Short mmCIF file of C-alpha atoms and ligand atoms in Angstrom, two decimals:
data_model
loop_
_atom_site.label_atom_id
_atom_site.label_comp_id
_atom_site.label_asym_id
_atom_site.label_seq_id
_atom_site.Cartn_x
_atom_site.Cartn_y
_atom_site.Cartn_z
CA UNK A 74 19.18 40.76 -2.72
CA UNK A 75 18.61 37.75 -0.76
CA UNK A 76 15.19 36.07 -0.69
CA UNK A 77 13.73 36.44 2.79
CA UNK A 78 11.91 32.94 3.29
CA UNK A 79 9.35 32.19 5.57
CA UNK A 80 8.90 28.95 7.60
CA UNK A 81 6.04 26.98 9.23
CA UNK A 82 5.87 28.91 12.55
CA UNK A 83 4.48 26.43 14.63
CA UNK A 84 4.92 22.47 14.64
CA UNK A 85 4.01 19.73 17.29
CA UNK A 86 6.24 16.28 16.69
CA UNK A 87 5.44 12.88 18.61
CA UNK A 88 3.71 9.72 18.32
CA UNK A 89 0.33 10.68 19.69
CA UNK A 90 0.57 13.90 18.75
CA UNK A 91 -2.77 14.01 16.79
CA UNK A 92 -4.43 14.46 20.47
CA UNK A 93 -3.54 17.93 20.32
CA UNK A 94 -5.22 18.95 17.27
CA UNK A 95 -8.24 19.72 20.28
CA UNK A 96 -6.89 22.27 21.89
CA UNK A 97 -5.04 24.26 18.68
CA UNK A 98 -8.75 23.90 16.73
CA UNK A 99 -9.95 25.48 20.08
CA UNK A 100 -7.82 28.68 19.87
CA UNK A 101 -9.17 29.35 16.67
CA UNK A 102 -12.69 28.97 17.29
CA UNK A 103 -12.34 31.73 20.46
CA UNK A 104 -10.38 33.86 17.90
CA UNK A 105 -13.43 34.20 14.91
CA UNK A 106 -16.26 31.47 16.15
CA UNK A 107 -16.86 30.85 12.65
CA UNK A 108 -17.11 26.40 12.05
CA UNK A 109 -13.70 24.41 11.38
CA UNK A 110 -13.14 22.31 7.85
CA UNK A 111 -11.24 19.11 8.02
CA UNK A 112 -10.30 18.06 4.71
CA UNK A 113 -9.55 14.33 5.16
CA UNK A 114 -8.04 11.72 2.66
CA UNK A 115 -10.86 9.89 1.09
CA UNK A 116 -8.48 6.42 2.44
CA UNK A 117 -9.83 7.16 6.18
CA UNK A 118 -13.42 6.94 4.81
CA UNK A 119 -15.36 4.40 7.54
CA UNK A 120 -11.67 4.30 9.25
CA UNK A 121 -11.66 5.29 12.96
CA UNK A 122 -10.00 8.25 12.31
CA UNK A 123 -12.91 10.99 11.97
CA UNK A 124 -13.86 9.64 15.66
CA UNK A 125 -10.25 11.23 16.91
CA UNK A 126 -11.14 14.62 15.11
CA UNK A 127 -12.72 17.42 16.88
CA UNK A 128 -15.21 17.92 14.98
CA UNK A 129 -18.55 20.06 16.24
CA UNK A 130 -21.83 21.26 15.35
CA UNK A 131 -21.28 23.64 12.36
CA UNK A 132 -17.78 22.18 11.13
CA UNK A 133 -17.34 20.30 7.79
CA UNK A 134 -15.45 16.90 7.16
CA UNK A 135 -14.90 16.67 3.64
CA UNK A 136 -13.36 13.62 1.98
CA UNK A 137 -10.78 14.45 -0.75
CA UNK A 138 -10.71 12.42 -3.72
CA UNK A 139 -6.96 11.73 -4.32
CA UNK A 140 -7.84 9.19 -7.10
CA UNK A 141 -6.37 11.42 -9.17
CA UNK A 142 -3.65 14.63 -8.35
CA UNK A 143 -5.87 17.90 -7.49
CA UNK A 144 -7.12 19.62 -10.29
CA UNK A 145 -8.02 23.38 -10.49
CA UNK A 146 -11.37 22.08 -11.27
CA UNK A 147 -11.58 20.44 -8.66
CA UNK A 148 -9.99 23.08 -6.32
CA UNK A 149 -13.44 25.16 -7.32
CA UNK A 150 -15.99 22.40 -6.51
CA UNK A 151 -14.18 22.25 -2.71
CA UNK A 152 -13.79 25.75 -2.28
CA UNK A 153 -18.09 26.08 -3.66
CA UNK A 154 -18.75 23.42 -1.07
CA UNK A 155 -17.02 24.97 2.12
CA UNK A 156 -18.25 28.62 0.98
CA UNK A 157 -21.62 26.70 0.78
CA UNK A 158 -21.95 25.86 4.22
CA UNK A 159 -20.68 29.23 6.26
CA UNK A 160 -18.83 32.21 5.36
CA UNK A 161 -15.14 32.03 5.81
CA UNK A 162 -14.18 28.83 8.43
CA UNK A 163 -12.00 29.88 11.41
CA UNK A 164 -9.16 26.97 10.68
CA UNK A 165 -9.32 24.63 8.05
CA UNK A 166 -7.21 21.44 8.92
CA UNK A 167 -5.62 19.04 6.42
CA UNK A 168 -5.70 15.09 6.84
CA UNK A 169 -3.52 13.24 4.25
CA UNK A 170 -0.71 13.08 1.60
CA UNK A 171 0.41 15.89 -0.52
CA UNK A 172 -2.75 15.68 -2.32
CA UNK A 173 -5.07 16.80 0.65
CA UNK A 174 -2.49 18.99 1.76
CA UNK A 175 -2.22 20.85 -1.25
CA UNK A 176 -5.79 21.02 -1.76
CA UNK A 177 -6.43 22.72 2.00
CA UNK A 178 -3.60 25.36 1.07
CA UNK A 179 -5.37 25.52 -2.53
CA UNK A 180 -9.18 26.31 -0.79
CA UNK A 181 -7.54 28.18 2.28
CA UNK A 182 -6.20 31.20 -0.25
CA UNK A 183 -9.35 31.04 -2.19
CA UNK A 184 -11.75 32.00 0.77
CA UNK A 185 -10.42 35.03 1.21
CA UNK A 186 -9.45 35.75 -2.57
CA UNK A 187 -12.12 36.15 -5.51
CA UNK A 188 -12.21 34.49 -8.56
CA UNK A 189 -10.97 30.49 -9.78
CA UNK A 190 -8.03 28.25 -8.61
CA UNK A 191 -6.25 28.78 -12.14
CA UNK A 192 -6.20 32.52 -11.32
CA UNK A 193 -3.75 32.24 -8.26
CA UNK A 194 -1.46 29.49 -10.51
CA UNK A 195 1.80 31.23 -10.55
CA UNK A 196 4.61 33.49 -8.35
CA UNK A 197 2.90 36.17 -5.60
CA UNK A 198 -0.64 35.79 -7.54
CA UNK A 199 -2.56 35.75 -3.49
CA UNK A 200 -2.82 38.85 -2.57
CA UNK A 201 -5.32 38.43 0.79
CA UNK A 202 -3.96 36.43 4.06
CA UNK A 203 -6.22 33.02 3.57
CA UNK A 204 -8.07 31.40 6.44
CA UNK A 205 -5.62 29.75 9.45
CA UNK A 206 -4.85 26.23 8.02
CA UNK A 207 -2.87 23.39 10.14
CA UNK A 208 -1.14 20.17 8.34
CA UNK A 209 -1.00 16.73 9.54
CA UNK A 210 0.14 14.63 7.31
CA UNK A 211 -0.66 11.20 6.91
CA UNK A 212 2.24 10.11 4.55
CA UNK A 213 5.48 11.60 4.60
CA UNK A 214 7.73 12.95 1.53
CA UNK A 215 6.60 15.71 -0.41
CA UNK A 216 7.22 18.11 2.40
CA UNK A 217 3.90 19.63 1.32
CA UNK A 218 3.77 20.41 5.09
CA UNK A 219 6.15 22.94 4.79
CA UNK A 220 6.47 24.50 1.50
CA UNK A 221 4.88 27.81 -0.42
CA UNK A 222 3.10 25.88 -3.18
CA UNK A 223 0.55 23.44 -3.67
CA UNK A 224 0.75 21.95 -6.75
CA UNK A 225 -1.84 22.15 -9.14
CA UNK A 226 -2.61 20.26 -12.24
CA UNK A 227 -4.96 22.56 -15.12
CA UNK A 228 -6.13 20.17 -17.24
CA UNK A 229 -7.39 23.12 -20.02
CA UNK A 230 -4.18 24.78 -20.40
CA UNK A 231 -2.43 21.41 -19.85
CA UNK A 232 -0.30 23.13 -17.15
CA UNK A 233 0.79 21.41 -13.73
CA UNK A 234 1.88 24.50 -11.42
CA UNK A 235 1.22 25.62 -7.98
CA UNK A 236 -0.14 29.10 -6.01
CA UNK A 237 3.50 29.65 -5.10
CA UNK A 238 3.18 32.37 -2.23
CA UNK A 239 4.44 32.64 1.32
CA UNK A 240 0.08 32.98 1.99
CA UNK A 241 0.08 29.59 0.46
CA UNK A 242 2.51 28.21 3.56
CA UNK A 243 0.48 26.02 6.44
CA UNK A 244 0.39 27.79 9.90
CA UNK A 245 0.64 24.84 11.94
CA UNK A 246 1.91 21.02 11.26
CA UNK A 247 0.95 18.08 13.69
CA UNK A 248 3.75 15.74 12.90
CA UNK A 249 2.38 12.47 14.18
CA UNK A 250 4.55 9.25 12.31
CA UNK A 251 2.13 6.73 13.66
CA UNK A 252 -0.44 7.81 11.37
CA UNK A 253 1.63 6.78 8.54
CA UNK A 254 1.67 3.33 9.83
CA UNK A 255 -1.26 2.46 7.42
CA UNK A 256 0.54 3.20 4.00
CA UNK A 257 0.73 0.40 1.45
CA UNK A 258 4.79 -0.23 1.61
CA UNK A 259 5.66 0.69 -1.74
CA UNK A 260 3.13 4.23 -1.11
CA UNK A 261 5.32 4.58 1.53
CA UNK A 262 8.79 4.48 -0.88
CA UNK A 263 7.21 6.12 -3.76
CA UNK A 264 6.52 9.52 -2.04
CA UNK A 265 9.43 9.30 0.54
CA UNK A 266 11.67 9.19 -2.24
CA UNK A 267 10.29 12.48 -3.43
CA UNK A 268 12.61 13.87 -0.53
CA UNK A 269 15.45 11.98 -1.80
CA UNK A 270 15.35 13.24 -4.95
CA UNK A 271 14.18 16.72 -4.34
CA UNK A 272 17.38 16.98 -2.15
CA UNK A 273 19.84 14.86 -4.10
CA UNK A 274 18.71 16.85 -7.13
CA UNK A 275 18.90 20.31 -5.46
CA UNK A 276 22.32 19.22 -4.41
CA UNK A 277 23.81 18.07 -7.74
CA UNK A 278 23.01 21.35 -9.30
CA UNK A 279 24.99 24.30 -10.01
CA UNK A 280 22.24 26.83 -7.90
CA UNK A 281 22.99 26.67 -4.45
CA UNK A 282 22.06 28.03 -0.74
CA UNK A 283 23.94 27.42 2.04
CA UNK A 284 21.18 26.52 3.77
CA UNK A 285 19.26 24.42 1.59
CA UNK A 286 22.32 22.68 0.91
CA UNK A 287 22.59 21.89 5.23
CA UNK A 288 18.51 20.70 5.40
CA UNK A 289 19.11 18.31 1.77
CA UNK A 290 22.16 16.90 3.34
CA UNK A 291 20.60 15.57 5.71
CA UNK A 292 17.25 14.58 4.64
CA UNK A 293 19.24 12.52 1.86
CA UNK A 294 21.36 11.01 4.42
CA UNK A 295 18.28 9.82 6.71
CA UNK A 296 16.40 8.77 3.67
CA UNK A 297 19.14 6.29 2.93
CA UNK A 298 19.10 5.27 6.52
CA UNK A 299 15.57 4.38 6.12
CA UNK A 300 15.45 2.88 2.97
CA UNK A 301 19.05 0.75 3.55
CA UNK A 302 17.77 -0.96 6.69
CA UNK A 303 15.74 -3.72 7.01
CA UNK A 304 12.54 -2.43 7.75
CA UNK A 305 11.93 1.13 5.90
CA UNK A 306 8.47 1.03 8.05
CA UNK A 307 9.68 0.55 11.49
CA UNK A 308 8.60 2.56 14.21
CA UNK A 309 11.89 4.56 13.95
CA UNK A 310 11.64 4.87 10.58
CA UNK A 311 8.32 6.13 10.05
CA UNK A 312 9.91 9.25 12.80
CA UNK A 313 12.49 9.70 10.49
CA UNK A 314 10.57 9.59 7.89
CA UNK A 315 8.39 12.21 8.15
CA UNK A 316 11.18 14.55 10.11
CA UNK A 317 13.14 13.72 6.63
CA UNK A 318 10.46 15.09 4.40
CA UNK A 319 9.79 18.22 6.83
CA UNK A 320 13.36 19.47 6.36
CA UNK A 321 13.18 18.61 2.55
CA UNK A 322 10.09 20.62 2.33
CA UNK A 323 12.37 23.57 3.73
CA UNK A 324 15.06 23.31 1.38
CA UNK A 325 13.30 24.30 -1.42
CA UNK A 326 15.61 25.35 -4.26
CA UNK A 327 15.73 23.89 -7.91
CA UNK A 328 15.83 20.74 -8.61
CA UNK A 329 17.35 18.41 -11.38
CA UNK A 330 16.75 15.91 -14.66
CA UNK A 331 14.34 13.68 -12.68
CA UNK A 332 11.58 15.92 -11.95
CA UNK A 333 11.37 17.37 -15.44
CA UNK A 334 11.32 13.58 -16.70
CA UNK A 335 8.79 12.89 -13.88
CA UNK A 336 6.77 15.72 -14.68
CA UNK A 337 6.69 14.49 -18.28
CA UNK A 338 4.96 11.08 -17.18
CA UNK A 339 2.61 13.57 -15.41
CA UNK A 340 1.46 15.19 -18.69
CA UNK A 341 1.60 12.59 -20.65
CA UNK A 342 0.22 9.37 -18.79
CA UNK A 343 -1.25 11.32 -15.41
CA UNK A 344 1.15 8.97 -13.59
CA UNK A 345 1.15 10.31 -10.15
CA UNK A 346 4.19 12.20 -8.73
CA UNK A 347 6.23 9.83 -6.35
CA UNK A 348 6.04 6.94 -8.35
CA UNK A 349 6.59 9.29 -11.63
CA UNK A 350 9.70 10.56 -9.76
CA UNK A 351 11.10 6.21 -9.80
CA UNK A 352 10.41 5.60 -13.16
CA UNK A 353 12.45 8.39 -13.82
CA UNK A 354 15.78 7.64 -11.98
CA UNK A 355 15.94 3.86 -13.43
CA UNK A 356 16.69 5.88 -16.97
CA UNK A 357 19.06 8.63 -15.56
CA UNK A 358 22.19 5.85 -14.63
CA UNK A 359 24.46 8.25 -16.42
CA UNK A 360 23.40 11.59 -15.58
CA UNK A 361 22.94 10.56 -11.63
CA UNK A 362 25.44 7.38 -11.42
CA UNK A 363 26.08 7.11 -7.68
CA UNK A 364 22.16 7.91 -7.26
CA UNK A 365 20.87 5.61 -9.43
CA UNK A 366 22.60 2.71 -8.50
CA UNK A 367 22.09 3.32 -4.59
CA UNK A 368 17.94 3.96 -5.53
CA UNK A 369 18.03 0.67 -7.51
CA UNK A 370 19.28 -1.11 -4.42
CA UNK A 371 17.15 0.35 -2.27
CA UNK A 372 14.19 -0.93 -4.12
CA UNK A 373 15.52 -4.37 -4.17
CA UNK A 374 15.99 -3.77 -0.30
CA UNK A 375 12.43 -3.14 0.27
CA UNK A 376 11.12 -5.81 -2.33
CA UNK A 377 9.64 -2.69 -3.94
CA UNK A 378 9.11 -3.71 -8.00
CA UNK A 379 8.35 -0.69 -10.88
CA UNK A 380 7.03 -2.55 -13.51
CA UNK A 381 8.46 -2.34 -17.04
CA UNK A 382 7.57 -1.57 -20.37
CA UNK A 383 5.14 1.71 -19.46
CA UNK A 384 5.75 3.95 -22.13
CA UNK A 385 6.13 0.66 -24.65
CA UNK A 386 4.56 1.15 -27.50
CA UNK A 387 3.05 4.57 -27.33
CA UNK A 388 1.54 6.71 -30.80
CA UNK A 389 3.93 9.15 -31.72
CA UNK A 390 1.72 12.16 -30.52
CA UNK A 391 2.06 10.81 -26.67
CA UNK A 392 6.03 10.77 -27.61
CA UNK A 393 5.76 14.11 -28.27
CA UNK A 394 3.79 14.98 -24.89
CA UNK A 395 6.12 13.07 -23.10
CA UNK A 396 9.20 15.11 -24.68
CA UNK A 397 7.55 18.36 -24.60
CA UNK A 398 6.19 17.75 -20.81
CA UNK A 399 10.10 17.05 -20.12
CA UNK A 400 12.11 19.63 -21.99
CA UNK A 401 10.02 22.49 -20.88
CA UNK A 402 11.44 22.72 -17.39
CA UNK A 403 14.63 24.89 -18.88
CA UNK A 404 15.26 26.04 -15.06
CA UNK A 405 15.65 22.51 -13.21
CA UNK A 406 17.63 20.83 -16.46
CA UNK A 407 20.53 23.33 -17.02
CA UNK A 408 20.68 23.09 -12.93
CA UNK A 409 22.46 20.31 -13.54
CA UNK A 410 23.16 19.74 -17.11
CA UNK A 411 23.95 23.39 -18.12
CA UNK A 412 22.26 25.82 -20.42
CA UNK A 413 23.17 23.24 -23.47
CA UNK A 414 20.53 20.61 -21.75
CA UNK A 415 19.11 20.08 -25.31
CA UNK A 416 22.75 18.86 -26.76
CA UNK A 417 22.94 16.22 -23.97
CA UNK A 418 19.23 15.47 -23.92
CA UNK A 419 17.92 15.68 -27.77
CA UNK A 420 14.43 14.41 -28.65
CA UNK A 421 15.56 10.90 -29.76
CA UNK A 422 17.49 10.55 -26.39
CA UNK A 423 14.39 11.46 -24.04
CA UNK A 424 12.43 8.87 -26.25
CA UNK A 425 14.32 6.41 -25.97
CA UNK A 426 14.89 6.74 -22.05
CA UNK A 427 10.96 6.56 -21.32
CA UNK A 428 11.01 3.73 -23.65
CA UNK A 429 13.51 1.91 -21.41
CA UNK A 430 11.48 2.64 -18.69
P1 LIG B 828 -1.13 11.35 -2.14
O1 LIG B 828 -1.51 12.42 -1.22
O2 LIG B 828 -1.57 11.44 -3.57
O3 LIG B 828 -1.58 9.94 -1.55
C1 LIG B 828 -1.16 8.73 -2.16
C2 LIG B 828 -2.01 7.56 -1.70
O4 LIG B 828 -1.75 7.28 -0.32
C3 LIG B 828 -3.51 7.83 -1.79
O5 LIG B 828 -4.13 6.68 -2.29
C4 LIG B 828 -3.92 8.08 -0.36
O6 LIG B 828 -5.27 7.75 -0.13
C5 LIG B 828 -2.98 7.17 0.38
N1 LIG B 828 -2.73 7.50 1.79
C6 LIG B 828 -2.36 8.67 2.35
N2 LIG B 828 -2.16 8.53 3.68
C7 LIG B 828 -2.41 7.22 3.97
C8 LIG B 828 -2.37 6.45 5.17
N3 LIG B 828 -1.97 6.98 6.34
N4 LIG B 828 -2.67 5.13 5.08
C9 LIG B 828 -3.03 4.57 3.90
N5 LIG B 828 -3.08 5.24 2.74
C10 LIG B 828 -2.77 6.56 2.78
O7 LIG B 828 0.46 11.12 -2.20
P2 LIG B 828 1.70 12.05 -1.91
O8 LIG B 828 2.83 11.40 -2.62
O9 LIG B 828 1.85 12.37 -0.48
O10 LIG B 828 1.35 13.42 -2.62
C11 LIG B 828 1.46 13.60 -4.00
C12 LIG B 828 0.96 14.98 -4.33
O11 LIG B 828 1.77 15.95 -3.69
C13 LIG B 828 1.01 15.29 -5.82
O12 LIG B 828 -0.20 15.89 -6.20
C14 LIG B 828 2.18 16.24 -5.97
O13 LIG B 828 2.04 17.12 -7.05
C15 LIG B 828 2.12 16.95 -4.64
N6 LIG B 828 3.39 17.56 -4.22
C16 LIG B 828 3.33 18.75 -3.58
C17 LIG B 828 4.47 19.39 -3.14
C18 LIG B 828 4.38 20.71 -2.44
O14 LIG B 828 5.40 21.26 -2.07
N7 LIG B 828 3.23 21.25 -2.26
C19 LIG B 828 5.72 18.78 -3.33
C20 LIG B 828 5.76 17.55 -3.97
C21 LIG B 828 4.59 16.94 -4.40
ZN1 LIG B 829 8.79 16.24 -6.00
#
């Protein structure tokens, strides 16, 4: 059987393009006339941004706290607040990085389905369509935007996974690269590199799609455009950028050794995901050679540093986490390393690469 997969249907791309936003929030307010949520990165607090939105009598603007990577907690205090104010909105509209992006698709399912984020954390767990949501994302690489998950971290069960569902998948994105112009430069590299390595990962492994393999080709090859230039934040760039991390958001398929090492500085040292994903490539030379050396020129390109030393002198017990948080993702290591992953990667040998690190 082959999986049938569902894409974004609509999406508006352009500099400018956040002007729209009017007329699509407009639609949806003749459809149900119930008030519109904008969740909104907590960076654009007191920015001018709010002033572009259109926001009316009866809508919500909610700042997301991205201090940390969303929580199922916290999932439960947004989705109290927006049931608080009306009953189910007619759009909710998401303002940010992966972090408010997965948080809108997180609150979107649970307004139509009863019950706690941590219920919906697995495969086909939504069972109601949630409320319309539209993506415009302010920072580019995840490919949130486009994907069936929004990644979730339970801090109880110690558990980072998302409401994977095709319900979970935005209905709308506003691609608009000029709002990315604001990221802090190496913000910008951290998360775009989550395409790179998504797709170089997904690439290098033995499960394949035909198509996947066409969208990661060439989201890999326009990442290394932009980070090989001069300027990875040039007006072209920042285009590229974010139609880079669109098509990596569509070619989902499994990925490698970094994100299980990533996801193990995750667990361990709640070290958020892009720059998580860079720590882990400077240790991989020899599982990813051509990879690794072309990422640690690309960082020296940008004048983009990862400080050393961060898992340096660590107890024994956050060793552990840091192995266990790793070796757990069975699926994504014997992608590439084969279903002996533990014979190439035994304990002593993850130690010691996050002590390199
Ligand atoms: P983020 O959303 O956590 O934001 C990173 C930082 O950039 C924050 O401080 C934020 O305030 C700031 N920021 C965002 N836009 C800005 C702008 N225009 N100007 C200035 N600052 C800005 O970062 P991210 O890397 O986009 O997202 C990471 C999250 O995405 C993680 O929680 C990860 O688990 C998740 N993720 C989801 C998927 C998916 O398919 N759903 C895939 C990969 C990662
Ligand atoms: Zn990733």
């Amino acid at each position: 059987m082959y999986r049938n997969v569902k894409n974004v249907p609509y999406y508006i791309f352009g500099k400018g393009a956040l002007a729209q936003l009017g007329d699509l929030v407009f639609e949806r307010r003749k459809a149900k006339g119930e008030g519109v949520v904008f969740f909104v990165d907590h960076f654009f607090r007191g920015k001018d941004l709010a002033a572009r939105l259109p926001v009316e009598r009866g809508d919500q603007l909610i700042y997301v706290d991205v201090t940390d990577e969303p929580s199922t907690d916290y999932m439960d205090v947004l989705a109290a607040q927006v049931r608080g104010a009306s009953s189910p909105p007619c759009c909710m509209v998401a303002l940010g990085g992966g972090a408010t992006m997965d948080s809108c698709k997180a609150v979107a399912n649970l307004m139509t389905n009863p019950g706690l984020a941590e219920d919906y954390q697995g495969w086909e767990l939504v069972k109601n369509p949630p409320v319309y949501k539209i993506a415009v994302p302010t920072l580019a690489g995840t490919g949130s935007e486009c994907s069936r998950t929004c990644v979730l971290s339970n801090v109880k069960k110690r558990l980072k996974l998302g409401m994977n569902s095709d319900y979970t998948v935005f209905d709308q994105i506003i691609m608009d690269p000029e709002l990315t112009r604001t990221v802090p430069r190496d913000q910008f590299l951290f998360t775009g590199m989550d395409t790179y390595m998504h797709c170089f990962e997904t690439l290098t492994g033995v499960y394949r799609n035909r198509i996947v393999d066409a969208l990661a080709e060439k989201a890999v090859s326009m990442c290394e455009d932009i980070f090989l230039s001069d300027d990875m934040m040039s007006e072209v760039n920042l285009e590229k950028m974010m139609i880079a991390s669109y098509m990596g958001g569509m070619a989902t398929g499994y990925v490698g050794v970094v994100h299980p090492f990533s996801a193990g500085l995750s667990v361990a040292l709640h070290m958020h995901h892009g720059i998580a994903n860079c720590y882990a490539l400077t240790v991989l030379e020899d599982i990813y050679p051509e990879h690794h050396a072309q990422f640690m020129h690309m960082l020296e390109r940008q004048k983009v540093k990862l400080p050393g030393g961060i898992c340096k002198n660590l107890s024994t017990e956050d060793y552990d986490t840091l192995y266990n948080g790793t070796i757990v993702h069975d699926n994504s290591l014997s992608n590439r390393l084969g279903p002996d992953f533990k014979k190439i990667l035994p304990k002593e040998n993850v130690i010691e690469r996050f002590k390199r690190m």
